[in-house]
CSV table of C-alpha atoms in Angstrom, one decimal:
chain,number,residue,atom,x,y,z
A,1,MET,CA,29.9,-38.2,174.0
A,2,LYS,CA,33.2,-39.2,173.4
A,3,PRO,CA,34.1,-42.1,171.3
A,4,PRO,CA,35.2,-45.6,173.3
A,5,LEU,CA,39.0,-46.1,174.6
A,6,LEU,CA,40.0,-49.5,173.4
A,7,LEU,CA,43.1,-50.6,174.4
A,8,ILE,CA,44.6,-53.8,173.2
A,9,GLY,CA,47.3,-55.8,174.7
A,10,GLN,CA,48.9,-58.7,173.3
A,11,GLY,CA,47.8,-61.0,175.9
A,12,SER,CA,49.5,-64.4,177.9
A,13,ASN,CA,48.7,-67.3,180.0
A,14,ASP,CA,49.8,-65.3,182.7
A,15,ASP,CA,47.5,-64.1,185.2
A,16,ALA,CA,49.5,-61.4,187.5
A,17,ASP,CA,50.0,-59.9,184.1
A,18,SER,CA,46.0,-59.7,183.3
A,19,ALA,CA,45.3,-58.8,186.9
A,20,GLU,CA,47.5,-55.0,186.4
A,21,PHE,CA,46.1,-54.7,183.0
A,22,GLY,CA,42.5,-55.0,184.6
A,23,ARG,CA,43.6,-52.6,187.3
A,24,PHE,CA,45.0,-50.3,184.6
A,25,VAL,CA,42.0,-50.2,182.7
A,26,HIS,CA,39.6,-49.7,185.9
A,27,ARG,CA,42.4,-46.2,186.3
A,28,LEU,CA,41.5,-45.1,183.1
A,29,ARG,CA,37.6,-45.7,183.4
A,30,CYS,CA,37.8,-43.8,186.8
A,31,ARG,CA,40.1,-40.8,184.8
A,32,LEU,CA,37.9,-40.5,181.9
A,33,ASP,CA,34.6,-41.0,183.5
A,34,GLU,CA,34.8,-36.9,183.8
A,35,HIS,CA,34.9,-36.8,180.5
A,36,SER,CA,31.8,-39.4,179.5
A,37,ALA,CA,34.5,-41.3,177.7
A,38,GLU,CA,34.0,-45.2,178.2
A,39,VAL,CA,37.3,-47.0,178.5
A,40,SER,CA,37.0,-50.7,177.6
A,41,GLY,CA,40.1,-53.9,177.2
A,42,GLY,CA,41.0,-56.7,175.6
A,43,TYR,CA,43.8,-59.3,174.5
A,44,LEU,CA,44.6,-60.3,171.0
A,45,GLU,CA,45.6,-63.9,172.5
A,46,ARG,CA,45.4,-66.5,175.5
A,47,ALA,CA,44.1,-63.8,177.7
A,48,THR,CA,40.3,-62.4,178.7
A,49,PRO,CA,38.6,-60.8,177.9
A,50,ARG,CA,39.3,-61.1,174.3
A,51,LEU,CA,40.1,-58.1,172.0
A,52,SER,CA,36.4,-59.2,170.0
A,53,ASP,CA,34.7,-59.6,173.2
A,54,SER,CA,35.3,-55.8,174.4
A,55,VAL,CA,34.6,-54.9,170.3
A,56,ALA,CA,31.5,-56.8,170.5
A,57,SER,CA,29.9,-55.2,174.1
A,58,LEU,CA,30.4,-51.8,172.9
A,59,VAL,CA,28.9,-52.2,169.5
A,60,ALA,CA,25.8,-53.9,171.7
A,61,ARG,CA,26.2,-50.4,174.1
A,62,GLY,CA,25.5,-48.1,170.6
A,63,HIS,CA,29.2,-47.5,169.5
A,64,HIS,CA,30.3,-47.1,166.1
A,65,ARG,CA,33.0,-45.3,166.6
A,66,LEU,CA,36.3,-46.3,169.0
A,67,VAL,CA,39.8,-45.5,169.4
A,68,ALA,CA,41.7,-48.1,169.1
A,69,LEU,CA,45.6,-48.1,171.6
A,70,PRO,CA,48.2,-50.8,171.6
A,71,LEU,CA,49.5,-51.1,175.1
A,72,SER,CA,52.8,-51.4,173.9
A,73,LEU,CA,56.0,-49.9,174.7
A,74,THR,CA,57.6,-50.3,171.1
A,75,ARG,CA,56.3,-49.9,167.6
A,76,ALA,CA,53.1,-52.5,167.5
A,77,GLY,CA,53.1,-55.4,164.7
A,78,ASP,CA,50.8,-56.0,161.9
A,79,ASP,CA,48.8,-58.5,164.9
A,80,PHE,CA,46.9,-55.4,165.8
A,81,PRO,CA,45.6,-53.5,162.5
A,82,ASP,CA,44.9,-57.5,161.5
A,83,ALA,CA,42.7,-58.1,164.2
A,84,LEU,CA,40.9,-54.9,163.9
A,85,ALA,CA,40.4,-55.3,160.0
A,86,LEU,CA,38.6,-58.8,161.6
A,87,GLU,CA,36.6,-57.0,164.2
A,88,GLN,CA,35.1,-54.1,160.9
A,89,GLU,CA,34.1,-57.6,158.8
A,90,ARG,CA,31.8,-58.5,162.2
A,91,HIS,CA,30.3,-55.3,162.8
A,92,PRO,CA,30.3,-53.3,159.1
A,93,THR,CA,29.4,-50.3,161.0
A,94,LEU,CA,32.6,-50.5,163.2
A,95,MET,CA,35.1,-47.4,162.6
A,96,TYR,CA,38.1,-47.4,164.7
A,97,ASP,CA,41.4,-44.3,165.3
A,98,TYR,CA,44.1,-46.2,165.7
A,99,GLY,CA,46.3,-44.1,169.4
A,100,ARG,CA,50.2,-44.6,168.9
A,101,PRO,CA,51.6,-46.9,170.8
A,102,LEU,CA,53.5,-45.7,174.6
A,103,GLY,CA,56.9,-45.2,173.0
A,104,PRO,CA,59.5,-43.8,174.6
A,105,ASP,CA,57.9,-40.7,176.4
A,106,PRO,CA,59.5,-38.7,178.8
A,107,ARG,CA,56.7,-39.8,181.5
A,108,VAL,CA,57.8,-42.9,180.8
A,109,LEU,CA,61.7,-42.5,180.8
A,110,ALA,CA,60.4,-40.2,184.3
A,111,VAL,CA,59.0,-43.6,186.0
A,112,LEU,CA,62.2,-45.8,185.0
A,113,ALA,CA,64.1,-43.4,186.7
A,114,GLU,CA,62.2,-43.5,189.9
A,115,ARG,CA,62.6,-47.4,189.6
A,116,LEU,CA,66.1,-47.0,188.8
A,117,LYS,CA,66.2,-44.7,192.2
A,118,ASP,CA,64.4,-47.3,194.4
A,119,ALA,CA,66.5,-50.3,193.0
A,120,ALA,CA,70.2,-48.6,194.0
A,121,ALA,CA,69.3,-47.1,196.9
A,122,GLU,CA,71.8,-48.3,200.1
A,123,ILE,CA,69.8,-51.5,201.2
A,124,VAL,CA,70.2,-51.9,205.7
A,125,GLU,CA,67.3,-54.4,206.3
A,126,PRO,CA,66.1,-57.2,204.3
A,127,VAL,CA,62.8,-56.1,202.1
A,128,ALA,CA,59.8,-59.0,203.6
A,129,GLU,CA,58.2,-59.0,200.1
A,130,ARG,CA,60.0,-59.7,196.8
A,131,PRO,CA,63.4,-58.3,197.7
A,132,ARG,CA,65.7,-56.4,195.6
A,133,LEU,CA,68.0,-58.9,194.0
A,134,ARG,CA,71.4,-59.5,195.4
A,135,VAL,CA,73.8,-61.9,194.3
A,136,VAL,CA,74.5,-63.0,198.0
A,137,ASP,CA,72.2,-63.1,200.3
A,138,SER,CA,73.9,-62.3,203.5
A,139,ALA,CA,75.3,-59.1,202.3
A,140,TYR,CA,73.0,-56.9,204.6
A,141,VAL,CA,75.4,-55.5,206.9
A,142,ASP,CA,75.3,-52.6,209.3
A,143,GLU,CA,77.1,-50.3,206.8
A,144,PRO,CA,76.9,-51.1,203.5
A,145,ILE,CA,79.5,-50.6,201.5
A,146,ARG,CA,79.2,-48.0,199.4
A,147,VAL,CA,79.1,-48.1,195.5
A,148,GLU,CA,79.4,-44.7,193.5
A,149,PRO,CA,76.9,-44.1,190.8
A,150,GLY,CA,80.3,-44.5,188.5
A,151,GLU,CA,81.1,-48.0,189.3
A,152,THR,CA,77.3,-49.2,189.2
A,153,ALA,CA,75.8,-49.6,185.1
A,154,VAL,CA,72.4,-50.4,184.1
A,155,VAL,CA,71.0,-53.1,181.7
A,156,LEU,CA,67.7,-52.0,180.0
A,157,VAL,CA,65.8,-55.1,179.4
A,158,GLY,CA,63.0,-55.5,176.3
A,159,GLU,CA,60.9,-58.2,175.5
A,160,GLY,CA,62.4,-58.9,172.4
A,161,SER,CA,60.8,-59.3,169.0
A,162,THR,CA,61.2,-60.9,165.5
A,163,ASP,CA,60.9,-57.1,164.4
A,164,PRO,CA,64.4,-55.7,164.0
A,165,VAL,CA,62.7,-51.9,164.2
A,166,ALA,CA,61.1,-52.7,167.6
A,167,ASN,CA,64.8,-54.3,169.4
A,168,ALA,CA,65.9,-51.1,168.0
A,169,GLU,CA,63.3,-48.7,169.7
A,170,VAL,CA,64.6,-50.8,172.6
A,171,HIS,CA,68.1,-49.8,172.4
A,172,ARG,CA,67.3,-46.1,171.4
A,173,VAL,CA,65.4,-46.2,174.8
A,174,SER,CA,68.6,-46.9,176.7
A,175,ARG,CA,70.6,-44.2,175.3
A,176,LEU,CA,67.3,-41.9,175.8
A,177,PHE,CA,67.5,-42.9,178.6
A,178,TRP,CA,71.3,-42.9,179.7
A,179,GLU,CA,71.1,-39.0,178.7
A,180,THR,CA,67.9,-38.5,180.1
A,181,HIS,CA,68.3,-39.8,183.8
A,182,ALA,CA,71.8,-41.9,184.2
A,183,TYR,CA,74.2,-39.9,183.0
A,184,ASP,CA,76.1,-40.3,186.4
A,185,PHE,CA,76.2,-44.3,185.6
A,186,MET,CA,78.8,-46.0,184.1
A,187,THR,CA,77.1,-47.3,180.9
A,188,VAL,CA,73.5,-48.5,180.0
A,189,GLU,CA,73.3,-51.4,178.1
A,190,THR,CA,70.5,-53.1,176.0
A,191,ALA,CA,69.4,-56.8,177.0
A,192,PHE,CA,66.0,-59.0,175.7
A,193,VAL,CA,64.1,-61.1,177.5
A,194,SER,CA,63.7,-63.6,174.7
A,195,VAL,CA,64.1,-64.6,170.9
A,196,THR,CA,66.9,-62.4,170.3
A,197,PRO,CA,70.1,-61.5,172.0
A,198,PRO,CA,72.1,-60.4,173.9
A,199,GLY,CA,70.0,-61.9,176.4
A,200,VAL,CA,69.9,-60.6,180.4
A,201,PRO,CA,73.3,-62.4,180.9
A,202,GLY,CA,75.1,-60.9,178.1
A,203,GLY,CA,74.4,-57.7,179.2
A,204,LEU,CA,75.5,-57.9,182.4
A,205,GLU,CA,78.4,-59.6,181.6
A,206,ARG,CA,79.5,-56.9,179.3
A,207,CYS,CA,78.9,-54.4,182.3
A,208,ARG,CA,81.3,-56.3,184.6
A,209,ARG,CA,84.1,-56.4,181.1
A,210,LEU,CA,83.7,-52.7,181.9
A,211,GLY,CA,84.4,-52.9,185.1
A,212,ALA,CA,81.2,-52.6,186.9
A,213,LYS,CA,80.7,-53.5,190.9
A,214,ARG,CA,77.1,-53.5,191.0
A,215,VAL,CA,74.6,-53.5,187.6
A,216,ILE,CA,70.5,-52.9,187.8
A,217,VAL,CA,68.4,-54.3,186.1
A,218,VAL,CA,65.8,-52.5,184.5
A,219,PRO,CA,63.0,-54.4,182.9
A,220,TYR,CA,61.1,-51.9,180.2
A,221,LEU,CA,58.6,-53.7,180.7
A,222,LEU,CA,54.4,-52.8,181.5
A,223,PHE,CA,53.6,-54.9,183.7
A,224,ALA,CA,54.5,-57.7,186.3
A,225,GLY,CA,53.9,-61.1,185.2
A,226,ALA,CA,56.4,-64.3,183.6
A,227,MET,CA,58.0,-61.6,181.9
A,228,LEU,CA,59.8,-60.4,184.9
A,229,GLU,CA,60.4,-63.6,186.5
A,230,LYS,CA,62.3,-64.4,183.4
A,231,VAL,CA,64.3,-61.5,183.8
A,232,TRP,CA,65.2,-62.4,187.4
A,233,ALA,CA,65.7,-66.0,186.5
A,234,GLN,CA,68.0,-65.1,183.8
A,235,ALA,CA,70.2,-62.5,186.3
A,236,LEU,CA,69.9,-64.9,189.2
A,237,ALA,CA,71.6,-67.7,186.5
A,238,TYR,CA,74.7,-65.2,186.2
A,239,GLY,CA,74.6,-64.2,189.6
A,240,ALA,CA,75.4,-67.6,190.6
A,241,GLY,CA,78.1,-67.7,189.0
A,242,HIS,CA,79.5,-64.1,189.8
A,243,PRO,CA,79.5,-63.5,193.0
A,244,ASP,CA,81.5,-60.6,193.8
A,245,LEU,CA,79.5,-58.3,191.4
A,246,ASP,CA,76.1,-56.8,193.4
A,247,ILE,CA,73.2,-57.0,190.6
A,248,ARG,CA,69.8,-55.7,191.7
A,249,CYS,CA,66.5,-55.5,189.6
A,250,ALA,CA,64.2,-52.4,189.5
A,251,GLU,CA,60.6,-53.2,189.2
A,252,VAL,CA,58.6,-52.7,186.1
A,253,ILE,CA,56.7,-49.6,184.8
A,254,GLY,CA,53.5,-51.2,186.6
A,255,ASP,CA,49.9,-49.6,186.7
A,256,CYS,CA,50.3,-45.7,187.6
A,257,GLU,CA,49.2,-42.7,187.2
A,258,PRO,CA,52.2,-41.3,184.5
A,259,LEU,CA,51.4,-44.4,182.5
A,260,ALA,CA,47.5,-43.4,182.9
A,261,ASP,CA,48.8,-39.3,181.5
A,262,VAL,CA,50.6,-40.8,178.4
A,263,VAL,CA,47.7,-43.2,177.4
A,264,ILE,CA,44.8,-40.5,177.8
A,265,ASP,CA,47.2,-38.2,175.8
A,266,ARG,CA,47.3,-40.8,173.1
A,267,TYR,CA,43.8,-41.2,173.1
A,268,GLU,CA,43.2,-37.1,173.0
A,269,GLU,CA,45.9,-37.0,170.0
A,270,ALA,CA,44.0,-39.3,167.9
A,271,LEU,CA,40.7,-37.7,168.4
A,272,GLN,CA,42.1,-34.3,167.5
A,273,LEU,CA,43.9,-36.2,164.1
A,274,VAL,CA,40.1,-36.6,163.6
A,275,HIS,CA,39.1,-33.2,163.9
């Protein structure tokens, strides 16, 4: 049997985020069941299951080597290795191999491109469940005004960190995304939900000054939840003062097969490094 895969999340008080994390862990269990590898997930803080409980459960079932993978789009901070070092103190027989964060994998960028495409589609009828963000709710008409890609800007929104390297990675993703999937658009600007500037309003203002008629906000976030709601709130607050600018918000990457493919590749990569 292969060593178990342990997914590590930062953790938050957000039930929606936790629920989607749980669904994603279940998806991976179904995928890796064919290869006789267990999959578990745990959070560093604030949410359950906690990392310590997941590790204790694996050790109790006889696993003393595992592959730990931070479920993160940017480089993992010191919290992840520190937490695993603590688990090794609690379980002296435990050994682990560390998988790389997901990063700007081409498959992740392809999912972002799908989210952008969905948000860019012309809207004729309102969507009953969570409509795409429109500044003017009455803008639904029989013949919507055509806005060309060259008049449309994109704001890629990362979570934001005190780590300048992690923030620089988001800027790199914006450039990669523009050149590989969004080159027909006016620009792809970078913004952050919190901690570091520019915020979402700053990214939108930059696009407005460049002459964009429409701006599509693309969250560079894994799962829906409080972070996505903050993105929407910031965009709505900005849009209230700029009614002539068509602002839309794409969905997050979410629990999906391409994301599972990337995680499984990171898992297999870690196993190959051992051998």
